[in-house]
Short mmCIF file of C-alpha atoms in Angstrom, two decimals:
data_model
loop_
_atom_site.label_atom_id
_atom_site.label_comp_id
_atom_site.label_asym_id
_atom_site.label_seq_id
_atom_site.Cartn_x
_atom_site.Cartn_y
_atom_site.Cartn_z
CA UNK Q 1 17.89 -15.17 -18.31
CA UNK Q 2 20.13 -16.40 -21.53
CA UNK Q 3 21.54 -14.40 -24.14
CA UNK Q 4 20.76 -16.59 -26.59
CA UNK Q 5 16.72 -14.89 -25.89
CA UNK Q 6 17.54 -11.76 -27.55
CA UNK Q 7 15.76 -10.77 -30.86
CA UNK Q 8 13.50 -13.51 -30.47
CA UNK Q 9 9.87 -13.83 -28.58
CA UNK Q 10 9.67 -15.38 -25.21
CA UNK Q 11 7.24 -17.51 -23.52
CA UNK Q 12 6.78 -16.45 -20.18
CA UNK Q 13 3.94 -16.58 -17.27
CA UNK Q 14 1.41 -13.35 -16.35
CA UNK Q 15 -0.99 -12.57 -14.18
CA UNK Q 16 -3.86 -11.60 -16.92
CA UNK Q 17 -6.82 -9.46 -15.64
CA UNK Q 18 -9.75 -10.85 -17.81
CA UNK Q 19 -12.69 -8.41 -16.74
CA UNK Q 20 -13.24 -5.84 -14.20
CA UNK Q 21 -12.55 -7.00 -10.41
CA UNK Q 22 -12.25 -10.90 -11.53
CA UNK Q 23 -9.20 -12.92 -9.89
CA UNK Q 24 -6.40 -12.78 -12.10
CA UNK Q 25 -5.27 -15.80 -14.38
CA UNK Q 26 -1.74 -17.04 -14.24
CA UNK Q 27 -1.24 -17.63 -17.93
CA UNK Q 28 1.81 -18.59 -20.13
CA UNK Q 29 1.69 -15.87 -22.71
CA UNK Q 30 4.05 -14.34 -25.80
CA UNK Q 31 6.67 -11.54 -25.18
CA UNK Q 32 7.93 -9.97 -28.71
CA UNK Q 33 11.46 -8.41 -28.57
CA UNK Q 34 11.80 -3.96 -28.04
CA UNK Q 35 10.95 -2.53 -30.81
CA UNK Q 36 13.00 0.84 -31.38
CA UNK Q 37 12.97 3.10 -28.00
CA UNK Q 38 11.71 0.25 -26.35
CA UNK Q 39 13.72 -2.47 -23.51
CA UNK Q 40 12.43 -5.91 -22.51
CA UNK Q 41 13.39 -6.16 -18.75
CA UNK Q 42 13.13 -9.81 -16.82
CA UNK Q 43 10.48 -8.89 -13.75
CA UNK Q 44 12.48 -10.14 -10.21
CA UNK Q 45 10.09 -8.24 -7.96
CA UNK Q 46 6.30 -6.56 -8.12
CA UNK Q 47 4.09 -5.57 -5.89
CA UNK Q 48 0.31 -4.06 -5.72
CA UNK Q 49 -0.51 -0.44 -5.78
CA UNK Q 50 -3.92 0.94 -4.83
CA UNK Q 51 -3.86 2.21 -8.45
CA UNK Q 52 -3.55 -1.10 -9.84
CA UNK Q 53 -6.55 -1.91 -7.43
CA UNK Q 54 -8.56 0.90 -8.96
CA UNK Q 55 -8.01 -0.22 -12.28
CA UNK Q 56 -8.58 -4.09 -11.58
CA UNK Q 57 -12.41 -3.11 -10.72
CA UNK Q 58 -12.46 -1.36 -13.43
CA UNK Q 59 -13.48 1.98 -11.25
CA UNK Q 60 -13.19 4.22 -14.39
CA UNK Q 61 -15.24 2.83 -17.43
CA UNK Q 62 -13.69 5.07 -19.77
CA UNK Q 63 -10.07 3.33 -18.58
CA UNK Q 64 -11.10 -0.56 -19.71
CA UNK Q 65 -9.58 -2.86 -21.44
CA UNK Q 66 -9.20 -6.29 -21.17
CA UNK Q 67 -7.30 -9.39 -21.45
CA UNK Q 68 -4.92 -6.86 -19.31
CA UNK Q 69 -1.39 -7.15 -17.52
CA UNK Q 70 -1.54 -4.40 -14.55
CA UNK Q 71 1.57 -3.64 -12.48
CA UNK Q 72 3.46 -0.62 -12.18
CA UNK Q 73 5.81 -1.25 -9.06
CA UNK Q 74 8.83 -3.27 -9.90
CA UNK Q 75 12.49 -3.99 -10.00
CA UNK Q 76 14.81 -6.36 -12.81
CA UNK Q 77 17.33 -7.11 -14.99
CA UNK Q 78 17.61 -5.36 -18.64
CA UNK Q 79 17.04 -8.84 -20.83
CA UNK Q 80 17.48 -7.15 -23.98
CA UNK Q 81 17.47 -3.58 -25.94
CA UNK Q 82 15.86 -1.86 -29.14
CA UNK Q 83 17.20 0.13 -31.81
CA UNK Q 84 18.07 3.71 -30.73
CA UNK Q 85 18.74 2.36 -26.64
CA UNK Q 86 21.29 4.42 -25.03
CA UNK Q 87 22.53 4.19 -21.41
CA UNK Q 88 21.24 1.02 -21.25
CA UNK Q 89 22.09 -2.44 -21.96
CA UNK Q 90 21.93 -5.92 -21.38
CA UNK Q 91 22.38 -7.44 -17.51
CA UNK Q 92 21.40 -3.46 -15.95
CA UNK Q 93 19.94 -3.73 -13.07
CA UNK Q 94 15.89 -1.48 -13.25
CA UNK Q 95 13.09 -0.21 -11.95
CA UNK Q 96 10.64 0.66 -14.22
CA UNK Q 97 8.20 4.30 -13.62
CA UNK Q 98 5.44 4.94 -14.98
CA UNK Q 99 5.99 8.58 -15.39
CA UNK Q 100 8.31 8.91 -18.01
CA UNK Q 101 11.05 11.30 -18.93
CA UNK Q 102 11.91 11.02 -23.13
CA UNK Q 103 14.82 14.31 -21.75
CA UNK Q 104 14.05 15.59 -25.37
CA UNK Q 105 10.66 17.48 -24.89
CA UNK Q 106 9.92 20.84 -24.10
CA UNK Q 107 8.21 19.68 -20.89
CA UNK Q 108 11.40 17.56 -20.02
CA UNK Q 109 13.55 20.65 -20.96
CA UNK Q 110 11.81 22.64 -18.14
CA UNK Q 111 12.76 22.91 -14.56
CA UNK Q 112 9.62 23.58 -13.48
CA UNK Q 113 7.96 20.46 -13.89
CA UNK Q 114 8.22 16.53 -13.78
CA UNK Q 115 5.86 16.16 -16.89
CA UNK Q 116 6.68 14.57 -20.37
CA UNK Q 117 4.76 15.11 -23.79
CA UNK Q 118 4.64 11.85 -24.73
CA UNK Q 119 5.82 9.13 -22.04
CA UNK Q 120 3.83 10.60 -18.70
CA UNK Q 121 1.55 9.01 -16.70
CA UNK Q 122 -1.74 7.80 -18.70
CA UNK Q 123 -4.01 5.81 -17.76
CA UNK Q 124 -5.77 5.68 -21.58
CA UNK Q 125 -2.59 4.38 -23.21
CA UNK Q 126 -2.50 0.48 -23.62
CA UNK Q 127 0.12 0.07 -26.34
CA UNK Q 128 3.38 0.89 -27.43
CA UNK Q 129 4.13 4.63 -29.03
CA UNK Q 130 6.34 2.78 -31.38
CA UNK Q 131 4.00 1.29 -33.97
CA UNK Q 132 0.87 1.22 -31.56
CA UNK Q 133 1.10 -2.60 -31.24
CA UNK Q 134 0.67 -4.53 -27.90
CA UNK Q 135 3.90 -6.95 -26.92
CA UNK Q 136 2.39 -9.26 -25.43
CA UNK Q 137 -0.06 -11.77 -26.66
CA UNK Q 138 -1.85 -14.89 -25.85
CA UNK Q 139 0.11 -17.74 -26.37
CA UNK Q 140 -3.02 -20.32 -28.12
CA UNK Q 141 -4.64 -17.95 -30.41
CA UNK Q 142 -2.38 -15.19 -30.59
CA UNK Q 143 -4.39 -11.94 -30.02
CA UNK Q 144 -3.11 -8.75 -28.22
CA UNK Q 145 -2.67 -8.51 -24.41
CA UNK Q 146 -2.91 -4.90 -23.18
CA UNK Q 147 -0.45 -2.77 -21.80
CA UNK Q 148 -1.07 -0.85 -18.33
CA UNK Q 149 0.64 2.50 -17.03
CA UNK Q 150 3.90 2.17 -19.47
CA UNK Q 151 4.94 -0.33 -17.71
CA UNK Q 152 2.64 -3.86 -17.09
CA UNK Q 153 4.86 -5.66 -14.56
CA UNK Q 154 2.70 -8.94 -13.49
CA UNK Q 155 4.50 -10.34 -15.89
CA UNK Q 156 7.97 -12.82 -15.84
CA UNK Q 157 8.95 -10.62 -18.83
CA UNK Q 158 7.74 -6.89 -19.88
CA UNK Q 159 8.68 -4.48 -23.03
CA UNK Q 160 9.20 -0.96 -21.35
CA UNK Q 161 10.00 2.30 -23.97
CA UNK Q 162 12.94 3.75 -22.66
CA UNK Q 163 12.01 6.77 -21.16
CA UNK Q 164 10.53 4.95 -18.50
CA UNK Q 165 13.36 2.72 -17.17
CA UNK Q 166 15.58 3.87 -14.66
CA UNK Q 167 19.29 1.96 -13.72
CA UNK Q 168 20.39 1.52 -10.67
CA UNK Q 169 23.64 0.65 -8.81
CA UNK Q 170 23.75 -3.13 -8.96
CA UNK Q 171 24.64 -2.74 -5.43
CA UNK Q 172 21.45 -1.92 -4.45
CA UNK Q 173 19.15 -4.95 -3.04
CA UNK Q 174 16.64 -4.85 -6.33
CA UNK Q 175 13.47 -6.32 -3.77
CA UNK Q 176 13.96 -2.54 -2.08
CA UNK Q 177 14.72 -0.80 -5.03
CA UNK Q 178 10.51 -1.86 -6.56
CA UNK Q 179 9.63 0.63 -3.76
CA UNK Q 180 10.52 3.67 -5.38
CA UNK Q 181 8.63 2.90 -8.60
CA UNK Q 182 5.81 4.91 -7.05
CA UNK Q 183 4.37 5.05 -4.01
CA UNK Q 184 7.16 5.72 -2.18
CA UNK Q 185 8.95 8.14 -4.51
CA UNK Q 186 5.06 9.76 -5.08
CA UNK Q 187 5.18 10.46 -0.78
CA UNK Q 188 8.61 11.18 -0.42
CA UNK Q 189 8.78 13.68 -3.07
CA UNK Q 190 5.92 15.38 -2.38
CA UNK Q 191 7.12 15.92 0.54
CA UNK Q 192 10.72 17.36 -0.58
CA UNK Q 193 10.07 18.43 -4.28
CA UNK Q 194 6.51 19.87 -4.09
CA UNK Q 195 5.78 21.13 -0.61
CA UNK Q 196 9.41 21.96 -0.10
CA UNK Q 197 8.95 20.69 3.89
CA UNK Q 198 11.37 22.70 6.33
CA UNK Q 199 13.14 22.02 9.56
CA UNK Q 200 11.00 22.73 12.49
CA UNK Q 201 7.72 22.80 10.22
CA UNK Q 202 4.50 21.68 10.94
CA UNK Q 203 2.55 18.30 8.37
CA UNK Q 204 -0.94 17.16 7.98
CA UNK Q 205 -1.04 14.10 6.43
CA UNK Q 206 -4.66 12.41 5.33
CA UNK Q 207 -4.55 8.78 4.85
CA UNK Q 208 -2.33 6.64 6.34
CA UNK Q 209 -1.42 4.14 3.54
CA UNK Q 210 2.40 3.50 1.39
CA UNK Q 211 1.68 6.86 0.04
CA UNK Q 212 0.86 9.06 3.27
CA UNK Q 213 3.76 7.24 5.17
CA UNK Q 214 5.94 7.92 2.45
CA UNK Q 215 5.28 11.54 3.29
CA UNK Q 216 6.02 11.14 6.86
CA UNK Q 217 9.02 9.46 6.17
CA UNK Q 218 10.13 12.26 3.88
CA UNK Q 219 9.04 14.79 6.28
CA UNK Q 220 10.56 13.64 9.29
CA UNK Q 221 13.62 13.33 7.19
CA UNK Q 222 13.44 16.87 6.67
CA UNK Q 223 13.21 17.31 10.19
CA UNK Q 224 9.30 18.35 11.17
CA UNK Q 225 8.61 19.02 14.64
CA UNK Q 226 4.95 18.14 14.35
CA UNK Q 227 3.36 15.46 11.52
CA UNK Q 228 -0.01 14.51 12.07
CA UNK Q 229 -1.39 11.42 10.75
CA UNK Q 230 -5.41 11.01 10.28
CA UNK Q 231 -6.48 7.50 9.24
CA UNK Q 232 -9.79 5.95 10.36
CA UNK Q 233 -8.02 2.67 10.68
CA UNK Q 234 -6.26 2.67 13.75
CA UNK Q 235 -4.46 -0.45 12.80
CA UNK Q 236 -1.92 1.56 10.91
CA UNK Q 237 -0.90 4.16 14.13
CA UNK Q 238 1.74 1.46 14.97
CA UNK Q 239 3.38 1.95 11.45
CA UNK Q 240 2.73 5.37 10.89
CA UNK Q 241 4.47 6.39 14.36
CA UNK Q 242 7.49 3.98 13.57
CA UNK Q 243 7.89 6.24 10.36
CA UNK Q 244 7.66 9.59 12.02
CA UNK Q 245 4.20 10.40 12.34
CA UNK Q 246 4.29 12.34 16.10
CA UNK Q 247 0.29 12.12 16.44
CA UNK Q 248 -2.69 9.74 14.92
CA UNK Q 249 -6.47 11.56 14.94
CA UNK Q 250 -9.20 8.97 14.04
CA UNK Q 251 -12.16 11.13 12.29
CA UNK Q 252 -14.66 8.61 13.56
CA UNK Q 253 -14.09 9.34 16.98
CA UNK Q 254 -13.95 13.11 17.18
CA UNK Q 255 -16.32 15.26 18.26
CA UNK Q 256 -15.36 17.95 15.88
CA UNK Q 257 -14.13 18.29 12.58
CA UNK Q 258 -10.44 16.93 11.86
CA UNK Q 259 -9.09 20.39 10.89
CA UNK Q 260 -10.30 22.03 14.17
CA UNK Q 261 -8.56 19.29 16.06
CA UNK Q 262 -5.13 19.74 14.21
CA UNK Q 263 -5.73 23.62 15.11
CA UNK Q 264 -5.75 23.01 18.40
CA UNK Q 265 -2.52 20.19 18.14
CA UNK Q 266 -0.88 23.07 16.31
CA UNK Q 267 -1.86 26.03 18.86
CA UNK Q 268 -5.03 27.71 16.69
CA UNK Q 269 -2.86 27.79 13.61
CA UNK Q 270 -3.42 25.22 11.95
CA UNK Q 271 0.07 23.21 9.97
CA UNK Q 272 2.33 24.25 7.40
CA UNK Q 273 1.59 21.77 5.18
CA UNK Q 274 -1.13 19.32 4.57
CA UNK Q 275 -1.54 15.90 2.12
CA UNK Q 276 -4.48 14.62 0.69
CA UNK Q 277 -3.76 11.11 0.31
CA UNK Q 278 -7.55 9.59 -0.09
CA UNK Q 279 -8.88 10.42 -3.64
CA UNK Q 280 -11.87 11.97 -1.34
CA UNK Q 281 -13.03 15.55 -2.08
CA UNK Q 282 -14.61 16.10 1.52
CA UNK Q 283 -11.09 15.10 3.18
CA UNK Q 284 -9.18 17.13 0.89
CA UNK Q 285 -11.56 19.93 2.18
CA UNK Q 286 -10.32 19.48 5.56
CA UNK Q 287 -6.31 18.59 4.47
CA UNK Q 288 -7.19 22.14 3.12
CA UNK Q 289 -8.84 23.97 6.56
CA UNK Q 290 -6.15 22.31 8.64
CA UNK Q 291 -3.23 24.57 6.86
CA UNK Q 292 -2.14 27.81 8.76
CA UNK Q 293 -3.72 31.17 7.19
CA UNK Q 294 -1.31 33.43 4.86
CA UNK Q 295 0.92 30.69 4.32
CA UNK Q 296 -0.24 26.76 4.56
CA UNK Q 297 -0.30 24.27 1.34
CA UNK Q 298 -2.45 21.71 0.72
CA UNK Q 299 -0.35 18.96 -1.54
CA UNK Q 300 -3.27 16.59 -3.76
CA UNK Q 301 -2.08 12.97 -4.10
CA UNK Q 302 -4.94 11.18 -3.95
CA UNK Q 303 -6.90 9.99 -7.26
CA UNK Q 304 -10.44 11.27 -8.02
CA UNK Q 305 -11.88 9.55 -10.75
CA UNK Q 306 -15.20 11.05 -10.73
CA UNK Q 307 -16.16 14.29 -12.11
CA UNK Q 308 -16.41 16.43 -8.99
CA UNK Q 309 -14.76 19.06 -8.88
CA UNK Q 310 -12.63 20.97 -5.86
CA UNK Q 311 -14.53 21.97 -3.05
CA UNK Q 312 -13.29 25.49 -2.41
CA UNK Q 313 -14.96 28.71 -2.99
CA UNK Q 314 -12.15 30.98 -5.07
CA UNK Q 315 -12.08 33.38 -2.68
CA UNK Q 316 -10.60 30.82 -0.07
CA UNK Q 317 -7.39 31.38 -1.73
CA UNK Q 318 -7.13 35.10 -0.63
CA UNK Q 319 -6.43 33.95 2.53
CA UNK Q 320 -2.93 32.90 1.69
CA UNK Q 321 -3.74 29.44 1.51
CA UNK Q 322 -2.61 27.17 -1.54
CA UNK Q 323 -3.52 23.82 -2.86
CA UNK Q 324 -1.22 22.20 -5.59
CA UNK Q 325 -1.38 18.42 -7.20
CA UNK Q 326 2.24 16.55 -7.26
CA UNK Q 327 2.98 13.96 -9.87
CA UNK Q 328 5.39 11.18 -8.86
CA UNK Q 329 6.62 13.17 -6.42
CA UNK Q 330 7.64 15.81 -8.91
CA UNK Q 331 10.90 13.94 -9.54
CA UNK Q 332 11.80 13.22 -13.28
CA UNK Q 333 12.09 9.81 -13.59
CA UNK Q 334 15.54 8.82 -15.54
CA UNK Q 335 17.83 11.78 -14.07
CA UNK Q 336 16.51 11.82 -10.65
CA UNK Q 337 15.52 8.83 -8.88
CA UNK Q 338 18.91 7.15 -8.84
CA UNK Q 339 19.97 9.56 -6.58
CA UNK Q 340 16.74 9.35 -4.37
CA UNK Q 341 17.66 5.68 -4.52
CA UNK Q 342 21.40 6.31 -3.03
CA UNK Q 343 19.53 8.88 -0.52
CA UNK Q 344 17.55 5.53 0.77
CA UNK Q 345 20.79 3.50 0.95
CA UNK Q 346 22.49 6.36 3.30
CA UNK Q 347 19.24 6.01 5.45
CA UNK Q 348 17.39 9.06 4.37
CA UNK Q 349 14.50 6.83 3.90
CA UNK Q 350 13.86 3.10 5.23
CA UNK Q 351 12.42 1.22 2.30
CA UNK Q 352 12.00 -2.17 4.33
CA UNK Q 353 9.63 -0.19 6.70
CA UNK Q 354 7.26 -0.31 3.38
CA UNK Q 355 7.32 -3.98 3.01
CA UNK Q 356 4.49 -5.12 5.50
CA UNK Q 357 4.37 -8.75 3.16
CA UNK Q 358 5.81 -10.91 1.03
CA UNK Q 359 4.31 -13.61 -1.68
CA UNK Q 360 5.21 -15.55 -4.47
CA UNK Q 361 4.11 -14.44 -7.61
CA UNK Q 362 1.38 -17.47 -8.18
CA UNK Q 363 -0.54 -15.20 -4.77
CA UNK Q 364 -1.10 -12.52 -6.53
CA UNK Q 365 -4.91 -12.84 -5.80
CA UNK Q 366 -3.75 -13.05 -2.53
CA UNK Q 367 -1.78 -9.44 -2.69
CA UNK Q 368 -4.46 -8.10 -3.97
CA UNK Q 369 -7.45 -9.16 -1.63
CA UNK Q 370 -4.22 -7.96 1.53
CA UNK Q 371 -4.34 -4.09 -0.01
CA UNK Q 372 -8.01 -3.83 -0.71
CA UNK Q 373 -9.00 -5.28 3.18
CA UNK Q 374 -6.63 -2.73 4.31
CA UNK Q 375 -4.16 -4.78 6.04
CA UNK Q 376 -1.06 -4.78 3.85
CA UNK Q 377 1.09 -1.40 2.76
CA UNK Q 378 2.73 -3.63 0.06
CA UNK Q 379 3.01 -7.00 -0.50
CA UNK Q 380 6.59 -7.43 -2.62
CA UNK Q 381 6.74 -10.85 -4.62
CA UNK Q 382 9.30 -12.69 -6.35
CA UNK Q 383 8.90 -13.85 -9.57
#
């Protein structure tokens, strides 16, 4: 990265999604400069969510658009800033979120929540608030290369707004620091933020991938007695126990329903809390029958794109039972993760355990096909 880049537009290679679930095209493309709000950070590391899986087959028609850059887990260097910028500048180490925090809203100004008016989490948006332009752009013809999730880091070079960029302590080792960007910030705090998880409590978690043993790790670093994995790959137990999980129940091969069996692991109660990390309505049914009566919460994290809706009769919740979504974790973005990100350097939280493969960039296909057969948590690459 020179200085002498600044202000001007940069020619850089992508990984371009063309159509729904077709192998993405490494392609030298056009960066423009930040516009005002807006920083263009160098990409060092990426890796693949199952979000950005989702969206690659197109799952959600409604969601489309194509040529696209996906990518929303990332770490890299601030290249350059636009107008308006402050508290950060040129050479700052990032990671970018894409759940935003502008600090200036009223949903910002609350306590109560992690949400922002205008830079959250949106799966619709695919250009800049600024002037509603895209900043990237094929390099032959020049026409408009999408935006995805605020943040579109398969790219060597992406333009960010602001409100979602985070700095971190140049200290940190930047390959690590791409695991917070969400999955493992979406587990962790869901476990601390949203659930609240005590010492000596009891945790149900449902589906066993970067997000559920995010959870586990945040829950056994709140000091659980009891956390209770259920995957029906039994290829991840190995994992799952290194990262605190006490006991792994495969669906397939019980005899009765999964919440009965975490009654009786629990003595008839049933846990404190429970995670529904699938995007499945009939598992978050039994994440919701596997929490104690008068007092057990059911924590949504998975992503249900269809238009079911939740399958509980209302008067279920008279039992004392409660079922809340969590957003990121419920951590706002720019004030908060930097200090879940020195909480993970003091060992609160072993980011390397999240890791399970490494690439370079030109794999991406690769990363990709290693997520969606199941056999990779995340697959970090170096661009």
């Amino acid at each position: 990265m020179e200085s002498t880049t600044v202000g001007k537009v940069i020619t850089c290679k992508a990984a371009v999604a063309w159509g729904p679930g077709e192998p993405l095209v490494m392609e030298e493309i056009l960066v423009d400069p930040p516009q005002k709000m807006e920083v263009r950070i160098k990409v060092l590391f990426t890796s693949v969510c199952h979000t950005d899986l989702s969206a690659w087959k197109g799952e959600n028609e409604a969601q489309r658009a194509y040529p696209r850059i996906f990518g929303h887990e990332a770490s890299g260097i601030v290249e350059s800033v636009g107008e308006g910028v402050t508290g950060l500048k040129e050479g700052d180490h990032v990671i970018p979120i894409f759940h935003g925090e502008c600090g200036e809203c009223e949903y910002c100004k609350c306590e109560r929540t992690n949400m922002c008016r205008d830079y959250g989490v949106n799966p619709m948006k695919k250009a800049m608030i600024a002037d509603g332009k895209c900043r990237f752009w094929t390099k032959e013809k020049r026409e408009p290369i999408f935006h995805f999730l605020n943040t579109s880091t398969f790219s060597e070079f992406t333009v960010i707004e602001s409100a979602c960029v985070v700095k971190v302590d140049p200290d940190f080792p930047l390959n690590k620091m791409t695991m917070l960007s969400c999955g493992v910030t979406t587990g962790v705090g869901a476990a601390w933020n949203t659930a609240g998880v005590k010492a000596g409590s009891t945790v149900a978690i449902f589906g066993l991938g970067s997000v559920g043993l995010a959870v586990a790790a945040g829950a056994r670093a709140k000091g659980a007695s009891k956390i209770i994995g259920v995957d029906i790959n039994p290829g991840k137990y190995v994992k799952a126990q290194a990262l605190g999980v006490t006991d792994c129940i495969n669906p397939k091969e019980l005899e009765t329903a999964s919440h009965e069996e975490i009654k009786r692991l629990t003595g008839g109660g049933g846990v404190d809390y429970s995670f529904e990390c699938t995007g499945n309505l009939a598992v978050l049914r039994e994440a919701f029958l596997s929490t104690h009566l008068g007092w057990g919460l059911t924590v949504l994290l998975g992503v249900h794109p269809g238009p079911k809706t939740l399958p509980l009769h209302p008067m279920e919740l008279f039992n004392g039972q409660q079922i809340t979504g969590s957003v990121f974790g419920g951590f706002k973005g720019r004030t908060q993760i930097a200090g879940l990100a020195e909480e993970c350097m003091r060992g609160a939280v072993n980011l390397d355990e999240f890791i399970s493969h490494e690439l370079p960039f030109e794999k991406i296909n690769e990363a990709f096909q290693l997520l969606q057969g199941g056999e990779s948590l995340r697959c970090l690459m170096q661009l």
